[in-house]
Coordinates of C-alpha atoms in Angstrom, one line a residue:
M228 CA 0.0 0.0 0.0
A229 CA 3.1 2.3 -0.1
H230 CA 1.9 3.7 -3.5
L231 CA -1.4 4.9 -2.1
K232 CA -2.2 8.4 -0.7
R233 CA -2.9 8.1 3.0
I234 CA -5.1 10.3 5.0
A235 CA -6.5 10.0 8.6
D236 CA -9.6 12.2 8.0
G237 CA -10.9 15.0 5.9
F238 CA -13.5 13.1 3.9
T239 CA -16.5 14.7 2.3
D240 CA -19.5 14.9 4.7
Q241 CA -17.5 13.3 7.5
I242 CA -18.5 13.7 11.2
L243 CA -15.8 13.8 13.9
I244 CA -16.6 14.8 17.5
A245 CA -14.2 14.7 20.4
A246 CA -14.9 15.3 24.1
P247 CA -13.1 18.3 25.6
P248 CA -10.5 17.5 28.3
A249 CA -12.6 18.9 31.1
T250 CA -15.6 16.8 30.0
L251 CA -13.4 13.7 29.9
Q252 CA -12.3 14.3 33.5
D253 CA -16.0 14.6 34.6
L254 CA -17.0 11.4 32.6
T255 CA -14.4 9.3 34.5
V256 CA -16.0 9.9 37.8
L257 CA -19.7 10.3 37.1
P258 CA -21.6 7.2 38.3
L259 CA -23.5 7.0 34.9
T260 CA -20.3 6.9 32.9
E261 CA -17.3 5.8 35.0
R262 CA -17.5 2.2 33.7
L263 CA -17.9 3.2 30.0
Y264 CA -17.7 6.7 28.4
L265 CA -17.2 8.0 24.9
T266 CA -14.1 10.0 24.1
I267 CA -14.3 10.6 20.4
A268 CA -16.6 9.4 17.6
G269 CA -17.3 9.9 14.0
Y270 CA -18.6 8.8 10.6
F271 CA -16.4 8.6 7.5
P272 CA -18.4 8.0 4.3
H273 CA -16.7 6.5 1.2
A274 CA -13.3 7.1 3.0
T275 CA -11.0 6.8 0.0
Y276 CA -7.3 6.6 1.1
H277 CA -8.3 6.3 4.7
Y278 CA -5.3 5.1 6.8
R279 CA -4.3 5.2 10.4
E280 CA -1.3 3.6 12.1
R281 CA -0.5 3.6 15.8
P282 CA 2.7 1.5 16.5
R283 CA 2.2 2.0 20.3
G284 CA -1.6 1.6 20.2
C285 CA -4.1 4.0 21.7
G286 CA -5.3 4.5 25.3
D287 CA -8.9 4.0 24.2
L288 CA -10.7 1.0 22.9
I289 CA -11.8 1.6 19.3
L290 CA -15.0 0.3 17.8
I291 CA -15.1 0.3 14.0
Y292 CA -18.3 -0.7 12.2
C293 CA -18.2 -0.9 8.4
T294 CA -21.5 -0.1 6.6
Q295 CA -20.4 -0.1 3.0
G296 CA -17.3 -1.1 1.0
E297 CA -14.4 -2.8 2.7
G298 CA -11.4 -2.1 4.9
W299 CA -8.7 -3.9 6.7
C300 CA -7.0 -3.9 10.0
R301 CA -3.7 -5.2 11.3
L302 CA -3.5 -6.0 15.0
E303 CA 0.0 -7.0 16.1
Q304 CA 0.8 -9.6 13.4
R305 CA -2.8 -10.4 12.4
A306 CA -4.1 -9.1 9.1
L307 CA -7.9 -8.9 8.9
N308 CA -10.4 -7.9 6.2
I309 CA -13.4 -5.9 7.3
P310 CA -16.3 -6.1 4.8
A311 CA -19.6 -4.3 5.0
G312 CA -21.7 -5.4 8.0
H313 CA -18.7 -6.4 10.1
F314 CA -17.1 -4.7 13.1
I315 CA -13.9 -4.9 15.1
L316 CA -13.0 -3.8 18.6
I317 CA -9.4 -2.8 18.8
P318 CA -8.0 -3.3 22.4
A319 CA -6.4 -0.4 24.2
H320 CA -2.6 -0.1 24.0
Q321 CA -2.3 -2.6 21.2
S322 CA -0.2 -1.8 18.1
H323 CA -2.5 -1.5 15.1
S324 CA -3.1 0.0 11.7
Y325 CA -6.3 0.1 9.6
G326 CA -7.6 1.7 6.5
A327 CA -9.9 1.5 3.4
T328 CA -9.3 -0.9 0.5
E329 CA -8.3 0.8 -2.8
A330 CA -10.9 -1.0 -4.9
D331 CA -14.0 -0.4 -2.6
P332 CA -13.2 2.1 0.2
W333 CA -15.3 1.6 3.3
S334 CA -17.8 3.8 5.0
I335 CA -17.5 3.5 8.8
Y336 CA -19.0 4.6 12.0
W337 CA -16.4 4.5 14.8
A338 CA -16.1 5.4 18.4
H339 CA -13.2 5.6 20.9
F340 CA -14.2 4.9 24.5
Q341 CA -12.8 4.0 27.9
G342 CA -14.0 2.4 31.1
S343 CA -13.8 -1.0 32.8
A344 CA -16.9 -2.3 30.9
G345 CA -14.9 -2.3 27.7
A346 CA -12.9 -5.3 28.8
I347 CA -16.2 -7.2 29.3
Y348 CA -17.3 -6.6 25.8
Q349 CA -13.8 -7.4 24.5
G350 CA -14.1 -10.8 26.2
H351 CA -16.9 -11.8 24.0
F352 CA -14.6 -11.9 21.0
P353 CA -12.8 -15.2 20.2
S354 CA -9.1 -14.6 21.0
T355 CA -8.2 -15.9 17.5
R356 CA -10.4 -13.5 15.5
P357 CA -11.4 -10.1 17.0
I358 CA -13.9 -9.3 14.2
A359 CA -17.5 -10.3 13.8
K360 CA -20.5 -9.9 11.6
C361 CA -23.6 -7.9 12.6
S362 CA -26.7 -9.8 11.9
D363 CA -28.6 -8.5 8.9
G364 CA -31.7 -7.8 10.9
M365 CA -29.7 -5.7 13.4
M366 CA -27.8 -3.5 11.0
P367 CA -30.5 -0.8 10.5
Q368 CA -30.9 -0.5 14.3
I369 CA -27.1 -0.1 14.8
E370 CA -26.8 2.5 12.1
K371 CA -29.8 4.4 13.6
L372 CA -28.2 4.4 17.0
F373 CA -24.9 5.7 15.7
T374 CA -26.7 8.4 13.8
S375 CA -28.7 9.4 16.9
M376 CA -25.5 9.5 18.9
L377 CA -23.7 11.8 16.5
D378 CA -26.7 14.0 15.8
H379 CA -27.1 14.6 19.5
L380 CA -23.5 15.6 19.9
Q381 CA -23.6 17.9 16.9
Q382 CA -26.6 19.7 18.5
D383 CA -25.4 19.8 22.1
F384 CA -21.7 19.7 23.2
S385 CA -22.4 19.8 26.9
L386 CA -21.3 17.2 29.6
N387 CA -24.9 15.9 29.6
A388 CA -24.7 15.4 25.9
F389 CA -21.7 13.1 26.3
V390 CA -23.3 11.3 29.1
H391 CA -26.3 10.6 26.8
A392 CA -24.0 9.6 23.9
S393 CA -22.1 7.2 26.2
A394 CA -25.4 5.5 27.1
I395 CA -26.2 5.2 23.4
L396 CA -22.7 3.7 22.8
N397 CA -23.3 1.2 25.6
H398 CA -26.6 0.2 23.9
I399 CA -24.7 -0.3 20.6
L400 CA -22.1 -2.4 22.2
S401 CA -24.7 -4.5 24.1
L402 CA -26.5 -5.2 20.8
L403 CA -23.3 -6.1 18.9
F404 CA -21.8 -8.2 21.7
L405 CA -24.7 -9.6 23.8
R406 CA -27.5 -9.9 21.2
N407 CA -25.6 -10.8 18.1
P408 CA -25.9 -14.4 16.9
S409 CA -22.3 -14.4 15.4
L410 CA -20.9 -14.0 18.9
C411 CA -23.0 -16.6 20.7
G412 CA -20.4 -19.3 20.8
E413 CA -21.3 -22.1 18.5
I414 CA -24.8 -20.9 17.9
K415 CA -25.6 -20.5 14.2
E416 CA -28.1 -17.8 13.2
T417 CA -30.8 -20.4 12.4
H418 CA -30.3 -21.9 15.9
A419 CA -30.4 -18.5 17.5
E420 CA -33.8 -18.0 15.7
S421 CA -35.0 -21.3 17.2
V422 CA -34.2 -19.9 20.7
E423 CA -36.1 -16.7 19.9
R424 CA -39.1 -18.7 18.7
S425 CA -38.9 -20.8 21.9
I426 CA -39.0 -17.6 24.0
Q427 CA -42.0 -16.4 22.1
Y428 CA -43.6 -19.8 22.6
M429 CA -43.0 -19.4 26.4
R430 CA -44.6 -16.0 26.4
L431 CA -47.7 -17.4 24.7
H432 CA -48.0 -20.3 27.2
L433 CA -47.3 -18.7 30.5
H434 CA -50.6 -20.1 31.8
E435 CA -49.2 -23.7 31.3
G436 CA -46.8 -25.9 33.1
L437 CA -44.4 -26.5 30.2
S438 CA -41.7 -29.0 30.7
L439 CA -38.1 -28.9 29.3
T440 CA -38.9 -31.8 27.0
Q441 CA -41.9 -29.9 25.6
L442 CA -39.8 -26.8 24.9
A443 CA -37.1 -28.8 23.2
Q444 CA -39.6 -30.6 21.0
Q445 CA -41.2 -27.3 20.1
A446 CA -37.8 -26.1 19.0
G447 CA -37.1 -29.2 17.1
L448 CA -34.0 -30.0 19.1
S449 CA -32.9 -32.7 21.6
V450 CA -33.1 -31.7 25.2
P451 CA -29.2 -31.4 25.7
H452 CA -28.7 -29.5 22.5
F453 CA -31.6 -27.2 23.2
S454 CA -30.5 -26.5 26.8
R455 CA -26.9 -25.7 25.7
L456 CA -28.0 -23.4 22.9
F457 CA -30.6 -21.7 25.1
R458 CA -28.0 -21.0 27.8
Q459 CA -25.5 -19.7 25.3
K460 CA -28.0 -17.4 23.9
T461 CA -29.7 -16.1 27.1
G462 CA -27.3 -16.9 29.9
A463 CA -30.0 -18.9 31.7
A464 CA -31.4 -22.5 31.6
P465 CA -34.7 -22.8 29.7
M466 CA -36.9 -23.6 32.7
E467 CA -35.2 -20.9 34.8
Y468 CA -36.0 -18.4 32.0
F469 CA -39.6 -19.6 31.8
I470 CA -40.1 -19.2 35.5
K471 CA -38.7 -15.6 35.4
L472 CA -41.2 -14.8 32.5
K473 CA -44.0 -16.1 34.7
I474 CA -42.9 -14.1 37.7
Q475 CA -42.5 -11.0 35.5
R476 CA -46.2 -11.5 34.4
A477 CA -47.2 -12.0 38.0
C478 CA -45.6 -8.7 38.9
Q479 CA -47.8 -7.1 36.2
F480 CA -50.9 -8.7 37.7
L481 CA -50.1 -7.7 41.2
M482 CA -49.6 -4.0 40.1
T483 CA -52.6 -3.7 37.8
S484 CA -55.3 -6.1 39.0
S485 CA -57.2 -6.9 42.2
S486 CA -56.8 -10.6 41.7
S487 CA -55.8 -12.6 44.8
V488 CA -52.4 -14.3 44.9
Q489 CA -54.2 -17.6 44.5
Q490 CA -56.0 -16.4 41.4
I491 CA -52.7 -15.1 39.9
A492 CA -51.0 -18.4 40.7
L493 CA -53.7 -20.3 38.8
Q494 CA -53.5 -17.9 35.8
L495 CA -49.8 -18.8 35.6
G496 CA -50.3 -22.6 35.8
Y497 CA -49.5 -23.0 39.5
Q498 CA -52.2 -25.0 41.4
D499 CA -50.4 -24.5 44.8
P500 CA -50.4 -20.8 45.8
Y501 CA -47.9 -21.4 48.6
Y502 CA -45.4 -22.9 46.1
F503 CA -46.0 -20.0 43.8
S504 CA -45.4 -17.5 46.7
R505 CA -42.2 -19.3 47.6
L506 CA -41.1 -19.2 44.0
F507 CA -42.0 -15.5 43.7
S508 CA -40.1 -14.6 46.8
K509 CA -37.0 -16.6 45.6
V510 CA -36.9 -14.7 42.3
M511 CA -38.0 -11.2 43.5
G512 CA -36.6 -11.3 47.1
I513 CA -40.1 -10.3 48.4
S514 CA -43.4 -12.0 48.8
P515 CA -46.3 -11.3 46.4
N516 CA -48.3 -9.4 49.0
H517 CA -45.4 -7.2 50.0
Y518 CA -44.6 -6.6 46.3
R519 CA -48.2 -5.4 45.7
K520 CA -48.2 -3.1 48.8
A521 CA -44.9 -1.6 47.6
H522 CA -46.3 -0.8 44.2
Q523 CA -49.7 0.6 45.2

């Protein structure tokens, strides 16, 4: 790439917004942002000749999300292609370079950020390949969130604006790393959809006493396979998740209806109201009656 012109920024219609030093100092100690806060963000459309190199790395973590075209990144000794719909999270203090390809220069949203929560998101990447695909259905939402974040900062450059932008960035990261099928271990997108359908099935049958076998059969999977995929996708066992959905619905009944605890238990498939009350207390840390009184 030595023959190419190389530029770090200055692209037509680009957006680049950096937090002032005084704002950064405040963001490091505010309870809402101390674990994750935005330092600089932008959008580079059709970034021909884009190139950045940092032999000593950067103090921030860097998220790059490619919306069109293609780019590349070199981390230490690893060379990675970054096509449209893919993203990379560059660790802090790691030697790197990145840029647009000559044939089809990328368009990218990007953000630098700091905070201890960054390492948690970083841990969701396989150590062998720190790049992932954003699911097709999620892409419009991710782009809308980036646009909202940057629009907000262009209209308001206050500390509160950066607090809000940091919250949006946290939402973006949680979608990319915690709700993205390509980062759910061995879960293929079709299997992830099976889990989503199973959750929807649970919601429609909260009045029943579904068993693990019934849920696995509904998903078209064996019990062990279904249980493993469900836990990888949601972080909870299927029956544990189903119980929490029931308790969530019970909370709604307790707040919005005059039904007795026994009636609510029956509506959720529990014949024994005492068992239901013990289960509710275990999940919520408070009895149904005390929950109702607290929310009257």
